[in-house]
Short mmCIF file of C-alpha atoms in Angstrom, two decimals:
data_model
loop_
_atom_site.label_atom_id
_atom_site.label_comp_id
_atom_site.label_asym_id
_atom_site.label_seq_id
_atom_site.Cartn_x
_atom_site.Cartn_y
_atom_site.Cartn_z
CA UNK A 27 52.35 93.22 131.20
CA UNK A 28 50.33 96.40 131.56
CA UNK A 29 46.59 96.34 131.03
CA UNK A 30 44.69 99.47 130.06
CA UNK A 31 40.92 99.25 130.20
CA UNK A 32 38.39 101.69 128.80
CA UNK A 33 34.71 101.96 127.94
CA UNK A 34 32.93 102.13 131.27
CA UNK A 35 30.25 104.67 132.06
CA UNK A 36 26.64 105.31 132.96
CA UNK A 37 23.90 103.60 130.96
CA UNK A 38 20.18 103.10 131.38
CA UNK A 39 18.74 99.64 132.02
CA UNK A 40 18.46 97.75 128.76
CA UNK A 41 21.34 99.68 127.25
CA UNK A 42 24.72 98.55 126.00
CA UNK A 43 28.37 99.25 126.68
CA UNK A 44 31.57 97.89 125.26
CA UNK A 45 34.67 97.52 127.38
CA UNK A 46 38.14 97.22 125.89
CA UNK A 47 41.40 96.19 127.50
CA UNK A 48 44.74 96.43 125.72
CA UNK A 49 47.79 94.56 126.99
CA UNK A 50 51.28 95.89 126.46
CA UNK A 51 54.74 94.77 127.42
CA UNK A 52 57.16 92.08 126.38
CA UNK A 53 58.60 88.88 127.68
CA UNK A 54 55.29 87.16 128.23
CA UNK A 55 52.92 84.99 126.29
CA UNK A 56 49.34 85.79 127.20
CA UNK A 57 47.08 82.76 127.39
CA UNK A 58 43.76 83.80 128.91
CA UNK A 59 42.23 87.27 128.97
CA UNK A 60 39.03 88.12 130.72
CA UNK A 61 36.91 90.32 132.89
CA UNK A 62 35.97 90.27 136.56
CA UNK A 63 33.74 92.64 138.46
CA UNK A 64 33.18 93.77 142.02
CA UNK A 65 29.83 95.21 142.99
CA UNK A 66 29.43 97.32 146.13
CA UNK A 67 29.46 95.10 149.19
CA UNK A 68 30.20 91.96 147.20
CA UNK A 69 33.23 89.87 146.38
CA UNK A 70 34.96 90.03 143.04
CA UNK A 71 33.48 87.57 140.57
CA UNK A 72 34.39 86.24 137.15
CA UNK A 73 32.34 87.71 134.33
CA UNK A 74 33.86 86.09 131.25
CA UNK A 75 37.15 84.95 129.77
CA UNK A 76 38.55 83.94 126.42
CA UNK A 77 41.57 81.76 125.73
CA UNK A 78 44.20 82.32 123.09
CA UNK A 79 42.34 79.71 121.10
CA UNK A 80 39.15 81.79 121.45
CA UNK A 81 37.32 79.37 123.74
CA UNK A 82 35.02 81.38 125.99
CA UNK A 83 33.38 80.99 129.37
CA UNK A 84 30.71 83.14 131.05
CA UNK A 85 29.15 83.61 134.44
CA UNK A 86 25.58 82.34 134.42
CA UNK A 87 24.32 85.81 135.26
CA UNK A 88 25.60 87.29 131.99
CA UNK A 89 25.12 84.42 129.53
CA UNK A 90 23.16 85.53 126.50
CA UNK A 91 23.74 89.21 127.26
CA UNK A 92 27.52 89.65 127.31
CA UNK A 93 30.01 88.63 124.65
CA UNK A 94 33.75 88.40 125.25
CA UNK A 95 36.12 88.49 122.29
CA UNK A 96 39.78 88.93 121.62
CA UNK A 97 42.08 90.35 118.99
CA UNK A 98 45.32 88.45 119.44
CA UNK A 99 47.19 90.66 116.99
CA UNK A 100 46.38 93.67 119.17
CA UNK A 101 46.55 91.83 122.52
CA UNK A 102 43.16 93.31 123.25
CA UNK A 103 40.11 91.79 124.89
CA UNK A 104 36.61 93.19 124.55
CA UNK A 105 33.42 92.78 126.54
CA UNK A 106 30.22 93.67 124.71
CA UNK A 107 27.50 94.13 127.29
CA UNK A 108 23.90 94.22 126.10
CA UNK A 109 20.57 94.29 127.94
CA UNK A 110 22.30 95.76 130.96
CA UNK A 111 20.61 95.49 134.33
CA UNK A 112 21.08 97.52 137.51
CA UNK A 113 22.68 94.45 139.09
CA UNK A 114 25.46 94.68 136.51
CA UNK A 115 26.64 97.85 138.24
CA UNK A 116 30.19 97.23 139.39
CA UNK A 117 33.81 98.05 138.86
CA UNK A 118 35.02 95.87 136.01
CA UNK A 119 38.60 94.61 136.00
CA UNK A 120 40.58 93.26 133.08
CA UNK A 121 42.72 90.18 133.74
CA UNK A 122 45.46 88.46 131.79
CA UNK A 123 47.05 85.12 132.60
CA UNK A 124 50.48 84.91 131.03
CA UNK A 125 53.62 82.82 131.00
CA UNK A 126 57.07 84.36 131.05
CA UNK A 127 59.92 83.23 128.81
CA UNK A 128 61.30 81.40 131.83
CA UNK A 129 58.06 79.48 132.13
CA UNK A 130 56.54 81.23 135.13
CA UNK A 131 52.78 81.72 135.17
CA UNK A 132 51.67 85.16 136.24
CA UNK A 133 48.41 87.01 136.71
CA UNK A 134 48.03 90.63 135.66
CA UNK A 135 45.25 93.08 136.48
CA UNK A 136 44.20 96.36 135.00
CA UNK A 137 42.78 99.28 136.88
CA UNK A 138 39.04 98.97 137.17
CA UNK A 139 36.52 100.77 135.07
CA UNK A 140 33.18 101.74 136.57
CA UNK A 141 29.96 100.54 134.95
CA UNK A 142 26.77 102.02 136.36
CA UNK A 143 23.36 100.90 135.15
CA UNK A 144 20.68 103.27 136.36
CA UNK A 145 17.72 105.24 135.13
#
């Protein structure tokens, strides 16, 4: 599975950005798709994820501001980020948890996309 993320950039505090991540490849069934981030000097942390059944989960720091969604037909996950704060500045990584036809669970990561919130 290859993951291609897009949508990062520079935005002012209070602004919005939308990240997209499209999965491609065959031989796997993707269960969970989500987003992690790594801020400078900090460990990678979960931002949000969505299951194939569209159940969602969010980090407390982004609840009410970020919305994760998924288009299963396109194997694409989105992260709508509103009311952005400088502390949201980080490299954002797309993640997919999948199962192969042989039944093996695997974790896939996309290349990060930079989000910078600054005036």
